[in-house]
Tab-separated table of C-alpha atoms and ligand atoms in Angstrom:
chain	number	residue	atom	x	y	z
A	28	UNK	CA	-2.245	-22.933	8.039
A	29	UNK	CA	-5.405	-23.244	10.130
A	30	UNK	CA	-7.786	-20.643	11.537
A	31	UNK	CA	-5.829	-21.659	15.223
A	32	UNK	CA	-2.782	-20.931	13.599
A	33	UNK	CA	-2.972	-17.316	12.444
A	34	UNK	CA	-2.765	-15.829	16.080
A	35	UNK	CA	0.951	-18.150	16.191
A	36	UNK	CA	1.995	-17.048	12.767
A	37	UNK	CA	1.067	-13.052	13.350
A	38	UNK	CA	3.263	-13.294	16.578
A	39	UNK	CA	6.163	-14.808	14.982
A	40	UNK	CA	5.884	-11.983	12.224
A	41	UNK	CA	5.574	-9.824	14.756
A	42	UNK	CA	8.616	-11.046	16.338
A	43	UNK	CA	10.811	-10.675	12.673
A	44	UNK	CA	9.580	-7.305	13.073
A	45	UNK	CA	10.942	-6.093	16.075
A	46	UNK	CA	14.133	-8.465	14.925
A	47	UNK	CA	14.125	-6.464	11.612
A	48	UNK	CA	13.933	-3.171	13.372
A	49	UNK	CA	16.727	-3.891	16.097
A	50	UNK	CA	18.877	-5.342	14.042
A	51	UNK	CA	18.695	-2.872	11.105
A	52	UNK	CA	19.667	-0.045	14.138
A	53	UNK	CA	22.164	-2.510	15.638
A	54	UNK	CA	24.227	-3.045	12.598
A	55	UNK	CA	24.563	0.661	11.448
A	56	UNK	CA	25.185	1.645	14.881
A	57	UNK	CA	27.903	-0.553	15.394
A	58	UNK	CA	29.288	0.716	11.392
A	59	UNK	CA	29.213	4.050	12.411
A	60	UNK	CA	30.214	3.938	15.856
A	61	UNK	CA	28.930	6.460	18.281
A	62	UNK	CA	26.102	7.216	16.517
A	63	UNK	CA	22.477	6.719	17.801
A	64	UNK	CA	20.916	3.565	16.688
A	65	UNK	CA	19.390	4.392	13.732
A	66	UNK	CA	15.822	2.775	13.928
A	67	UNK	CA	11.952	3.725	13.293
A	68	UNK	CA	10.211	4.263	16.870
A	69	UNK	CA	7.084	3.931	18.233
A	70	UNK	CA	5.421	7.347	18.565
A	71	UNK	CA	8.942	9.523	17.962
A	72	UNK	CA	7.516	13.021	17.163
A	73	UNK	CA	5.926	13.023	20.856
A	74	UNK	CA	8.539	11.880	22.373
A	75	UNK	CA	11.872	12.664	20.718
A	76	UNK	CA	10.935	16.451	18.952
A	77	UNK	CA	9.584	19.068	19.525
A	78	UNK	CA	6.319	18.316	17.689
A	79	UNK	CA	4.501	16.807	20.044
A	80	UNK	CA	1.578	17.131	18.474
A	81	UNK	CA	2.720	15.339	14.527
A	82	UNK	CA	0.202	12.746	14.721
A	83	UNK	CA	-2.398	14.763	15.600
A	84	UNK	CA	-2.306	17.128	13.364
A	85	UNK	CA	-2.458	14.570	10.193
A	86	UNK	CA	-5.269	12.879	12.332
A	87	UNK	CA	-7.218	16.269	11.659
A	88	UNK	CA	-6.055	16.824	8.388
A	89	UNK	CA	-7.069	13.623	6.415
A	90	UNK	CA	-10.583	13.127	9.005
A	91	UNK	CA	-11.172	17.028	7.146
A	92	UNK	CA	-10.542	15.398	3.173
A	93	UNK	CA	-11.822	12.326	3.816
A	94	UNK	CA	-14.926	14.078	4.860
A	95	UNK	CA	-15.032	15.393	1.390
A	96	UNK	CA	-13.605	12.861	-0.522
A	97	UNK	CA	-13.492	8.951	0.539
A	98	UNK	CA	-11.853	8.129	-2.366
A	99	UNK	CA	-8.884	9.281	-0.597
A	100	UNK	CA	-8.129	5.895	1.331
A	101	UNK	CA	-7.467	3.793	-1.337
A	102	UNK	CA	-5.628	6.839	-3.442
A	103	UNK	CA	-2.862	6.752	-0.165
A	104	UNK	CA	-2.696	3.301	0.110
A	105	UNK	CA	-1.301	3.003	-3.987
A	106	UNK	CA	0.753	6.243	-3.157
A	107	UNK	CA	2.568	4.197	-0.354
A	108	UNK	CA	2.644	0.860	-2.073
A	109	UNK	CA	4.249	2.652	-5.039
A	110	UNK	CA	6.663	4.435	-2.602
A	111	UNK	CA	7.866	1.774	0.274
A	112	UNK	CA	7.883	-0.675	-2.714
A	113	UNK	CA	10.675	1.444	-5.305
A	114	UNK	CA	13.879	2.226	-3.807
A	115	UNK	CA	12.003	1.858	0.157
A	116	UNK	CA	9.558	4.142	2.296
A	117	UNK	CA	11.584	7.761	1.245
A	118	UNK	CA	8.963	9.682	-0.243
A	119	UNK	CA	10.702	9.575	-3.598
A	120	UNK	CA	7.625	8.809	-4.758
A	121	UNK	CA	6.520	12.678	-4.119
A	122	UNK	CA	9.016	14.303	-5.423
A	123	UNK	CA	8.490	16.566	-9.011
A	124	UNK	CA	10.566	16.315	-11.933
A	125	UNK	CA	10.602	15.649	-16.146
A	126	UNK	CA	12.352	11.586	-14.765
A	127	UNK	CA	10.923	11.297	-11.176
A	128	UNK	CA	9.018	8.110	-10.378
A	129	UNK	CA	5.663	9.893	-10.401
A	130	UNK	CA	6.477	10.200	-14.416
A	131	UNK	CA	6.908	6.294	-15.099
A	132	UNK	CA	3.654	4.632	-16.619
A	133	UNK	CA	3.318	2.272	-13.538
A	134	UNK	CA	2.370	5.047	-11.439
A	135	UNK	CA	0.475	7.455	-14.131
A	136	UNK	CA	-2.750	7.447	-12.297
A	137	UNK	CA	-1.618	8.190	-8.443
A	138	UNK	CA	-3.627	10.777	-6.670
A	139	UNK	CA	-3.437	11.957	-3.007
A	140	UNK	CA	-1.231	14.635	-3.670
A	141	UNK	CA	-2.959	16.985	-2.669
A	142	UNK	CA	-3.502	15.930	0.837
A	143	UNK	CA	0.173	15.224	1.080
A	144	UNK	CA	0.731	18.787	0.236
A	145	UNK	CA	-1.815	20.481	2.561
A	146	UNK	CA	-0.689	18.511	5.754
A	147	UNK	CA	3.312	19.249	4.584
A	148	UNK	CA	2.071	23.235	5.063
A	149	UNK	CA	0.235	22.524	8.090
A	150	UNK	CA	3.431	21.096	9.523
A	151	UNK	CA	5.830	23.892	8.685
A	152	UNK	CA	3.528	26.506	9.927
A	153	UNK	CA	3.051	24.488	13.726
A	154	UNK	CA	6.872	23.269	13.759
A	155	UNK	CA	9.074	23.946	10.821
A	156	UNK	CA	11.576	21.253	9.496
A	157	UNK	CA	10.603	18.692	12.012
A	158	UNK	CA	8.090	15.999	9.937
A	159	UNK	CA	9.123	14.397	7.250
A	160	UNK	CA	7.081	13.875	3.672
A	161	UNK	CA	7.527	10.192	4.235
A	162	UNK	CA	6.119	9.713	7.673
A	163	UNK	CA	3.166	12.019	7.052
A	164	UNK	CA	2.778	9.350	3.867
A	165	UNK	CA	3.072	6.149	6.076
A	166	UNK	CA	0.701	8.149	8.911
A	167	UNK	CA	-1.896	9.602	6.731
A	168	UNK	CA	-2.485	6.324	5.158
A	169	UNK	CA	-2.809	5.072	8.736
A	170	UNK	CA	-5.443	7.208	9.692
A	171	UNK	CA	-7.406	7.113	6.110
A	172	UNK	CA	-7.302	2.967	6.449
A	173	UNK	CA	-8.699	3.533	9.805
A	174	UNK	CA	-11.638	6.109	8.503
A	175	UNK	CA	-12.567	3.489	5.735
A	176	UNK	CA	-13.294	0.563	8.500
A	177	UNK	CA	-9.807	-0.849	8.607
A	178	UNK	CA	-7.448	-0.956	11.805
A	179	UNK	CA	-6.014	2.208	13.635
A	180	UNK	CA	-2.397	0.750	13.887
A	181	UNK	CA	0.473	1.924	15.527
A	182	UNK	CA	2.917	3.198	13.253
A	183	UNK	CA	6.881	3.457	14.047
A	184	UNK	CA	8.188	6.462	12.744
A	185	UNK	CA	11.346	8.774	12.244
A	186	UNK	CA	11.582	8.336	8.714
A	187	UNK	CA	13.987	11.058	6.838
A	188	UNK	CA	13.075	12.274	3.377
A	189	UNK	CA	15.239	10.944	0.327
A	190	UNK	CA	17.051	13.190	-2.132
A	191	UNK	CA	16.507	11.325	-5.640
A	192	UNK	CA	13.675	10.056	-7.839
A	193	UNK	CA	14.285	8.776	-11.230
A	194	UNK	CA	11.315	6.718	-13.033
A	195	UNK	CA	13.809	4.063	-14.581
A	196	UNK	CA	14.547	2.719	-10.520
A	197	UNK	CA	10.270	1.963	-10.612
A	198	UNK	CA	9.545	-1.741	-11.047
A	199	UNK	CA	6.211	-2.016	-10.101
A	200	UNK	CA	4.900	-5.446	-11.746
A	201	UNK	CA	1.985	-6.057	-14.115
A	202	UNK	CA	-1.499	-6.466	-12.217
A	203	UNK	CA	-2.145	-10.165	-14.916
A	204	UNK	CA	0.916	-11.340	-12.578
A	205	UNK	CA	1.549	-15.181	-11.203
A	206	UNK	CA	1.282	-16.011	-7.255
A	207	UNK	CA	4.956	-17.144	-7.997
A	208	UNK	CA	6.061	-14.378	-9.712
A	209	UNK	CA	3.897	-11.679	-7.003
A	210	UNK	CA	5.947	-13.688	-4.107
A	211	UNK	CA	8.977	-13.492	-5.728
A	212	UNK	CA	8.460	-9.493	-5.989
A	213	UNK	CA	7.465	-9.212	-2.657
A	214	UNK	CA	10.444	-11.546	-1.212
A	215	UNK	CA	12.771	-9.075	-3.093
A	216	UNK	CA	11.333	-5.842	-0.924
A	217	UNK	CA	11.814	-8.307	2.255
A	218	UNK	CA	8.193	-8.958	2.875
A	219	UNK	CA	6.627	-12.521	3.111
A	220	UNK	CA	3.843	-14.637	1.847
A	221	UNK	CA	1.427	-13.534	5.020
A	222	UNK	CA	2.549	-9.306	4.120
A	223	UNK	CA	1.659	-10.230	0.202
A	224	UNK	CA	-1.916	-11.813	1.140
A	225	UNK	CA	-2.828	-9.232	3.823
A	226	UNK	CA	-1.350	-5.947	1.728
A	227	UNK	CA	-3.069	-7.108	-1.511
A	228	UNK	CA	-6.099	-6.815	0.420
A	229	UNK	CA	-5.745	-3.074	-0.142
A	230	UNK	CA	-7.508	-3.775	-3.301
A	231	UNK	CA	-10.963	-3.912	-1.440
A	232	UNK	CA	-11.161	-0.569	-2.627
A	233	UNK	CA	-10.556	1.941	-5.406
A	234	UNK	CA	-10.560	1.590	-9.401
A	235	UNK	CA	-8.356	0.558	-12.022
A	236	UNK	CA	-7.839	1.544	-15.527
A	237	UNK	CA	-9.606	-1.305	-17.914
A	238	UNK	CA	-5.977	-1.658	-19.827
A	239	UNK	CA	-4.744	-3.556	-16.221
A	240	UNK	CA	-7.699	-6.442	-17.045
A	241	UNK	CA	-8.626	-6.555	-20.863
A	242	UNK	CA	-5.641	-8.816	-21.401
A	243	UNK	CA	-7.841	-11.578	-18.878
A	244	UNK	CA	-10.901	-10.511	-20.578
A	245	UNK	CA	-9.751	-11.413	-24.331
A	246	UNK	CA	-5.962	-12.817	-24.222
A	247	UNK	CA	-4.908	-13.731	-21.194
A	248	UNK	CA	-1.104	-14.285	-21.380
A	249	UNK	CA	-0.808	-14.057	-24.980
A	250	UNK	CA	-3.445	-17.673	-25.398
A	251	UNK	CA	-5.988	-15.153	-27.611
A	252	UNK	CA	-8.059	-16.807	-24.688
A	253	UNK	CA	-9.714	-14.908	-21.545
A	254	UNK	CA	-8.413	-15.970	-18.007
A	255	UNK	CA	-9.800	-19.479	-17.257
A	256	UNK	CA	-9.376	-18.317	-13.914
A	257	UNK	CA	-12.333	-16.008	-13.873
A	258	UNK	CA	-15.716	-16.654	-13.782
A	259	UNK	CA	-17.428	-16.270	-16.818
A	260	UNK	CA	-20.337	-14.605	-15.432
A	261	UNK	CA	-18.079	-12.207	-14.167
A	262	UNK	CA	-16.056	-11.584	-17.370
A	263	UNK	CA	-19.225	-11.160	-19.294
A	264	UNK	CA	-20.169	-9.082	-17.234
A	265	UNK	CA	-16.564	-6.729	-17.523
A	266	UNK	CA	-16.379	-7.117	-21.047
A	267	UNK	CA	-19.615	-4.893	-21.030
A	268	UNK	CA	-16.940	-1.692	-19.411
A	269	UNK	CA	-13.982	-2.922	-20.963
A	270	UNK	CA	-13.702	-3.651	-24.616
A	271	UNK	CA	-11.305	-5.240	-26.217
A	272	UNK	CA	-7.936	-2.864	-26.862
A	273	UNK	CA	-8.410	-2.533	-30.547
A	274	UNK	CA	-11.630	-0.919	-29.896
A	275	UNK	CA	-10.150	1.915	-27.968
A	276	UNK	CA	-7.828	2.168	-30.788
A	277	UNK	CA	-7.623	6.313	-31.975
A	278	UNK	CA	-9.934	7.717	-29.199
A	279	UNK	CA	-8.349	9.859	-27.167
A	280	UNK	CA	-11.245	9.858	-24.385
A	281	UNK	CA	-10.174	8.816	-21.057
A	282	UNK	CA	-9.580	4.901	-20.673
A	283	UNK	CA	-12.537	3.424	-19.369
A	284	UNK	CA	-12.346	2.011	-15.321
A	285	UNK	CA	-13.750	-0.658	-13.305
A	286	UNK	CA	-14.425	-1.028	-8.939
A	287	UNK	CA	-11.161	-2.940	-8.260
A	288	UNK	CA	-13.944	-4.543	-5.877
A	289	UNK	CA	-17.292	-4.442	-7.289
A	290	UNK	CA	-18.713	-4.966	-3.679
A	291	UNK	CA	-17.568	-2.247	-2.107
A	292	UNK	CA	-17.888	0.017	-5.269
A	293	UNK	CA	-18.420	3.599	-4.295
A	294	UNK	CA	-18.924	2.880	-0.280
A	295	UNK	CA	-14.929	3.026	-0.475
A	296	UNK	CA	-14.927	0.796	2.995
A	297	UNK	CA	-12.816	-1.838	3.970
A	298	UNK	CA	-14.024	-5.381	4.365
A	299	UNK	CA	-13.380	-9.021	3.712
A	300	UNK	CA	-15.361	-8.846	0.379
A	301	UNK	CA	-12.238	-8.701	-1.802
A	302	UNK	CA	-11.064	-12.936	0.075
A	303	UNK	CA	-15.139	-13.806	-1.126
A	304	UNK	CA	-14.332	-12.707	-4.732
A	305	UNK	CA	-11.110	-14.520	-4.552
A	306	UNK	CA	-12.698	-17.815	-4.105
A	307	UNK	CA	-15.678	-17.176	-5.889
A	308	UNK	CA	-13.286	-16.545	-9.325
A	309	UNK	CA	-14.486	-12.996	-9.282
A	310	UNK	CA	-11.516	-10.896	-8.919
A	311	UNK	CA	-11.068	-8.290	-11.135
A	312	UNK	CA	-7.271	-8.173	-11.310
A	313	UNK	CA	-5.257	-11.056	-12.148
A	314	UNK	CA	-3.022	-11.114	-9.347
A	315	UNK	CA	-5.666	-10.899	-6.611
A	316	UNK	CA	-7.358	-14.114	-8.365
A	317	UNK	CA	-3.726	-15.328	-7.701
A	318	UNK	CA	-4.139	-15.461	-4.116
A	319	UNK	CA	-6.047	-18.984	-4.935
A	320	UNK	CA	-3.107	-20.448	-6.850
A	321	UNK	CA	-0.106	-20.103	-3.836
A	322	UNK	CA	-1.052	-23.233	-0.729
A	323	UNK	CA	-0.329	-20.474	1.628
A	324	UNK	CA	-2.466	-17.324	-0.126
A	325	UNK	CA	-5.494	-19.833	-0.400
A	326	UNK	CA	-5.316	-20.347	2.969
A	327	UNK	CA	-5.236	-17.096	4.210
A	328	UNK	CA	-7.618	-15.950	1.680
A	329	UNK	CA	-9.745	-18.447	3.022
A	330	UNK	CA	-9.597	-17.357	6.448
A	331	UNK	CA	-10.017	-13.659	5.801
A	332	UNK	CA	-12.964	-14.711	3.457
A	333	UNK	CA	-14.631	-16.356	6.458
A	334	UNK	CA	-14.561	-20.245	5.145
A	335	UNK	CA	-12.867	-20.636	8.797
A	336	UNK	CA	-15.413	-21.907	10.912
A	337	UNK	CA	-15.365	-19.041	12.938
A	338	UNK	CA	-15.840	-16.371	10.488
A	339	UNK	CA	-13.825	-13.741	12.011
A	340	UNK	CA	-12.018	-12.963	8.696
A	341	UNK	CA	-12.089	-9.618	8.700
A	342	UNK	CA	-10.933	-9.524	12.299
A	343	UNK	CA	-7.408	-11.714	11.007
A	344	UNK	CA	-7.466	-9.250	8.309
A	345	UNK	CA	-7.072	-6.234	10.277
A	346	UNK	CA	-4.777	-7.680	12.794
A	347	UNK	CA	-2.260	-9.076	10.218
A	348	UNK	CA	-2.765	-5.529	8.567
A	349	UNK	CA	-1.314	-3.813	11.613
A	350	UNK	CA	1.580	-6.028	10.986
A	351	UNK	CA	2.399	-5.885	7.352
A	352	UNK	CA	1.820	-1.781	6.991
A	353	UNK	CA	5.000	-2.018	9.728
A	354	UNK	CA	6.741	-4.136	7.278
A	355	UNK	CA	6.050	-2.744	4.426
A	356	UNK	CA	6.924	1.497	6.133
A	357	UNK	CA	10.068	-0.297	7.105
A	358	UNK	CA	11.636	-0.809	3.733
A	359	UNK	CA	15.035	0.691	3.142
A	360	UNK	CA	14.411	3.914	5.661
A	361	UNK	CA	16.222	6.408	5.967
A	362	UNK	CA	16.810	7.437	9.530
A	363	UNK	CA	19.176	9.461	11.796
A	364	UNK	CA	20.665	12.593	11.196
A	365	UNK	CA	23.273	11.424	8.708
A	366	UNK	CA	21.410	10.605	6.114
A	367	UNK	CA	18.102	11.794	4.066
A	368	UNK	CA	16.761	15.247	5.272
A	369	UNK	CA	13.250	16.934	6.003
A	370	UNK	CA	12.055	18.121	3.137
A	371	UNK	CA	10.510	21.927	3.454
A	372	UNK	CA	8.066	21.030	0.504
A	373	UNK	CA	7.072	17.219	-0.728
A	374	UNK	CA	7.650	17.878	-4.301
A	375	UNK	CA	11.638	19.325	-3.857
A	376	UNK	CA	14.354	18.612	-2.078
A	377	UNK	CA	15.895	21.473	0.164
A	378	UNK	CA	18.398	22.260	-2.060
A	379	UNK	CA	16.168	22.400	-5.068
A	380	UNK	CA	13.617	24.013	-3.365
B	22	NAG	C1	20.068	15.191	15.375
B	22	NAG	O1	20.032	16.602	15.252
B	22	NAG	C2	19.254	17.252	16.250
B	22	NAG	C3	19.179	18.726	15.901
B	22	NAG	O2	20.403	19.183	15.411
B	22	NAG	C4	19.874	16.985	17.625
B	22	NAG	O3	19.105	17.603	18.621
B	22	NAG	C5	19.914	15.491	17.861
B	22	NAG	O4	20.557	15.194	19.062
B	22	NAG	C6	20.643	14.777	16.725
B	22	NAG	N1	20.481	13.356	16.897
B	22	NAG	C7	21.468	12.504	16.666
B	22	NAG	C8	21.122	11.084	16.813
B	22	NAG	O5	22.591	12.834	16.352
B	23	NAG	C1	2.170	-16.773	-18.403
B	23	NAG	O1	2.972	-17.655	-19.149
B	23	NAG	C2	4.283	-17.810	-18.664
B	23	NAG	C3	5.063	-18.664	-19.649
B	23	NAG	O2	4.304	-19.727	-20.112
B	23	NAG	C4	4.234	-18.427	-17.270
B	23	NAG	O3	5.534	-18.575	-16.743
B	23	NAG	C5	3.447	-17.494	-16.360
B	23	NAG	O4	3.304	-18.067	-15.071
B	23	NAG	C6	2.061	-17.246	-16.955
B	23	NAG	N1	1.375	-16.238	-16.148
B	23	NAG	C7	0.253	-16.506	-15.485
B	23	NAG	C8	-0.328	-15.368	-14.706
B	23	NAG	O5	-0.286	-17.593	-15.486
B	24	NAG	C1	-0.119	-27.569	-2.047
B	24	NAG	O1	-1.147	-28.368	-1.512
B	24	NAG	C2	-1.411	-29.533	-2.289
B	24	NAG	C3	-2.639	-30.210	-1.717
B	24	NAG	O2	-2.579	-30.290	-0.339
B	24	NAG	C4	-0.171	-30.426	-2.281
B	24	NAG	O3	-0.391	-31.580	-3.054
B	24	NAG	C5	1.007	-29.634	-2.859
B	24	NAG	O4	2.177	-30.399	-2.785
B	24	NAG	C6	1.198	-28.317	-2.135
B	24	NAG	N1	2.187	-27.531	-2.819
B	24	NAG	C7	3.259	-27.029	-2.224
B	24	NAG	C8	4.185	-26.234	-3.079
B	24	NAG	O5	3.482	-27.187	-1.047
C-alpha cells in the first residue's frame, strides 16, 4: 500500500462501514418485523430525542477535566478499547460489582471514571433517562482525542446500555503480543488490519505498568533473552525504570511505570511520534514494535511515520482515525427499544440501582 493508496483504501473502509451499519439494521429489522431499523445514527440525540443538546453538554464537560487533568485522553481511550473490545460498545465495562469486568487483572489500572460519572449526573439533571453510559463513553473519548491534537470525528450514536458484566467474558491480550496473533484478535471483534494500525496508535499517549515490558527487557517469550526487536539503546535505557521481576519481589510499593511514548511523555498530545518509534525499534510495548513485522502494519506505520514522500502522516493518521473509532463504537451495539436500557447511574443497572 502506497502513500496514493490510503485515500482509496480509507474510502473503501468507509464504504464497509456504512455496509456494516445498514446491514446490521437491515437484518434485525427484517427478524423482528415492524420494528425500526435498529442502527447507530449520525447525530441521534439532536435529532431523534428530546436532548437536543447531548453532545454539547459532554463537549463542556470533558473541555472542564481536561482543563485540569490531560491525562484524561488517553485514560478514555483504554476505557473504550477495554469496553467496545469485551462483549461490544455496552458500557459493561462501567458497571460495579465483586465479578464485573472492571475487577479482571487486564483492566486493573483503568481510570476515567470519574468523568464518566460527572457527565452521567449532568445528563439526568438536563434530560433524565435519555443518554446512555455507552454513548457518553464513545462521545467523551471523541471530544478528549480531539482536545489532545487528534481529529474531532463524527460519531454515530444511539447506543443502549447493557445489563451484565462478568470479568471471566474479558479477553484482552498480552501487550508482548505477535502482529499475527494482534490481527487475529482484532479480526475476531470485526475490525481489520488498517482499524488495528490506526487504533494502536492510541498508544501515543499515556503510561503502562513496567510488568507489561520487563518480559522484552530480560526474557522475551520465555528465550531468558530481551526482545531482539528493540533497540538496545532503548532497552538500556528502560531497564534503568524497570527492573527485572525478581527484584520487585516482596515490595508492596506501587509497580513502577514508563511513557507508553517517551516523546510525548507528559505533553499527553497526539502525534505521529509513536509510527517514528516503530521504525526506529523504540517502542515500548511489544505489540506496537509489532506493527513492523505485518507487510500491511509496516506500511501504514510507514506512512503515518512520514517515510511517505509527502510527510503528511499525521494527517492519514487522523483521517483513518475518524474511521476506525466508527468501527470500533460499532461492535455488538445494542440499539432500539427492545433491547439494553438507559442506565440512571453508570455503575448499576436500573434494576439494581
Ligand atoms: C422507543 O420508545 C420511545 C419512548 O417510549 C418512543 O417514543 C419511540 O417511538 C420508540 N421507538 C421505537 C423504535 O419503538
Ligand atoms: C512467542 O513464541 C511462540 C512459540 O514459539 C510464537 O508462536 C509467538 O509468535 C512468539 N511471540 C512473539 C511476540 O514473537
Ligand atoms: C511481505 O513482503 C515481502 C517483501 O516484499 C514478501 O517477500 C512477502 O511474501 C510478503 N508477505 C506476505 C505475507 O505477503
Amino acid at each position: 500500500m502506497t502513500a496514493m493508496l490510503l485515500p482509496a483504501a480509507l474510502v473503501a473502509a468507509a464504504v464497509m462501514l456504512m455496509l456494516a451499519v445498514e446491514d446490521g439494521g437491515g437484518r434485525a429489522e427484517a427478524a423482528i418485523g415492524m420494528q425500526q431499523p435498529l442502527k447507530l445514527k449520525y447525530q441521534y440525540y439532536r435529532r431523534y430525542t428530546s436532548c437536543k443538546y447531548a453532545e454539547e453538554f459532554v463537549k463542556h464537560q470533558v473541555t472542564l477535566y481536561w482543563n485540569r487533568d490531560k491525562t484524561i485522553t488517553a485514560k478514555l481511550l483504554r476505557l473504550l478499547y477495554s469496553d467496545c473490545f469485551v462483549t461490544g460498545c455496552d458500557a459493561s465495562i462501567l458497571l460495579d460489582g465483586p465479578d464485573s469486568e472492571k475487577m479482571a487483572h487486564q483492566n486493573a489500572r483503568l481510570g476515567g471514571f470519574d468523568l464518566i460519572d460527572k457527565i452521567k449526573t449532568v445528563m439526568e439533571s438536563r434530560c433524565p433517562g435519555v443518554v446512555s453510559c455507552a454513548d457518553i463513553l464513545n462521545l467523551a473519548t471523541r471530544d478528549a482525542v480531539h482536545l489532545a491534537g487528534g481529529p474531532s470525528y463524527p460519531l454515530f450514536t444511539g447506543r443502549r446500555d447493557g445489563m451484565t458484566s462478568r470479568a471471566s467474558t474479558v479477553d484482552l491480550p498480552s501487550a508482548s503480543i505477535s502482529s499475527k496473533a494482534a490481527l487475529a484478535y482484532f479480526e475476531s471483534k470485526t475490525l481489520d488490519v488498517l482499524d488495528m494500525a490506526t487504533l494502536l496508535g492510541a498508544h501515543a499517549i499515556g503510561t503502562t505498568d513496567c510488568s507489561n515490558v520487563v518480559d522484552r527487557l530480560y526474557n522475551f517469550n520465555k528465550t531468558g533473552k530481551p526482545d531482539p526487536t528493540m533497540s538496545k539503546e532503548f532497552a538500556d535505557q528502560l531497564r534503568k525504570t524497570c527492573p527485572p521481576p525478581s527484584n520487585m519481589k516482596g515490595q508492596q510499593a506501587k509497580s513502577p511505570w514508563v511513557y507508553l511514548n517517551p516523546d510525548s511523555g507528559p505533553s499527553y498530545q497526539l502525534g505521529n511520534s509513536y509510527y517514528k518509534r516503530a521504525l526506529a525499534y523504540q517502542s515500548v510495548l511489544g505489540v506496537d514494535q509489532q506493527l513492523l513485522y505485518n507487510n500491511d502494519t509496516r506500511e501504514l506505520t510507514s506512512e503515518y511515520g512520514d517515510e511517505s514522500p509527502w510527510k503528511n502522516g499525521f494527517e492519514g493518521w487522523r483521517r483513518s482515525l475518524t474511521l476506525s473509532m466508527n468501527r470500533m463504537g460499532n461492535i455488538n451495539v445494542l440499539t432500539g427499544n427492545s433491547t439494553g436500557e438507559i442506565r440512571r447511574s453508570c455503575r448499576y443497572t436500573n434494576q439494581r440501582g
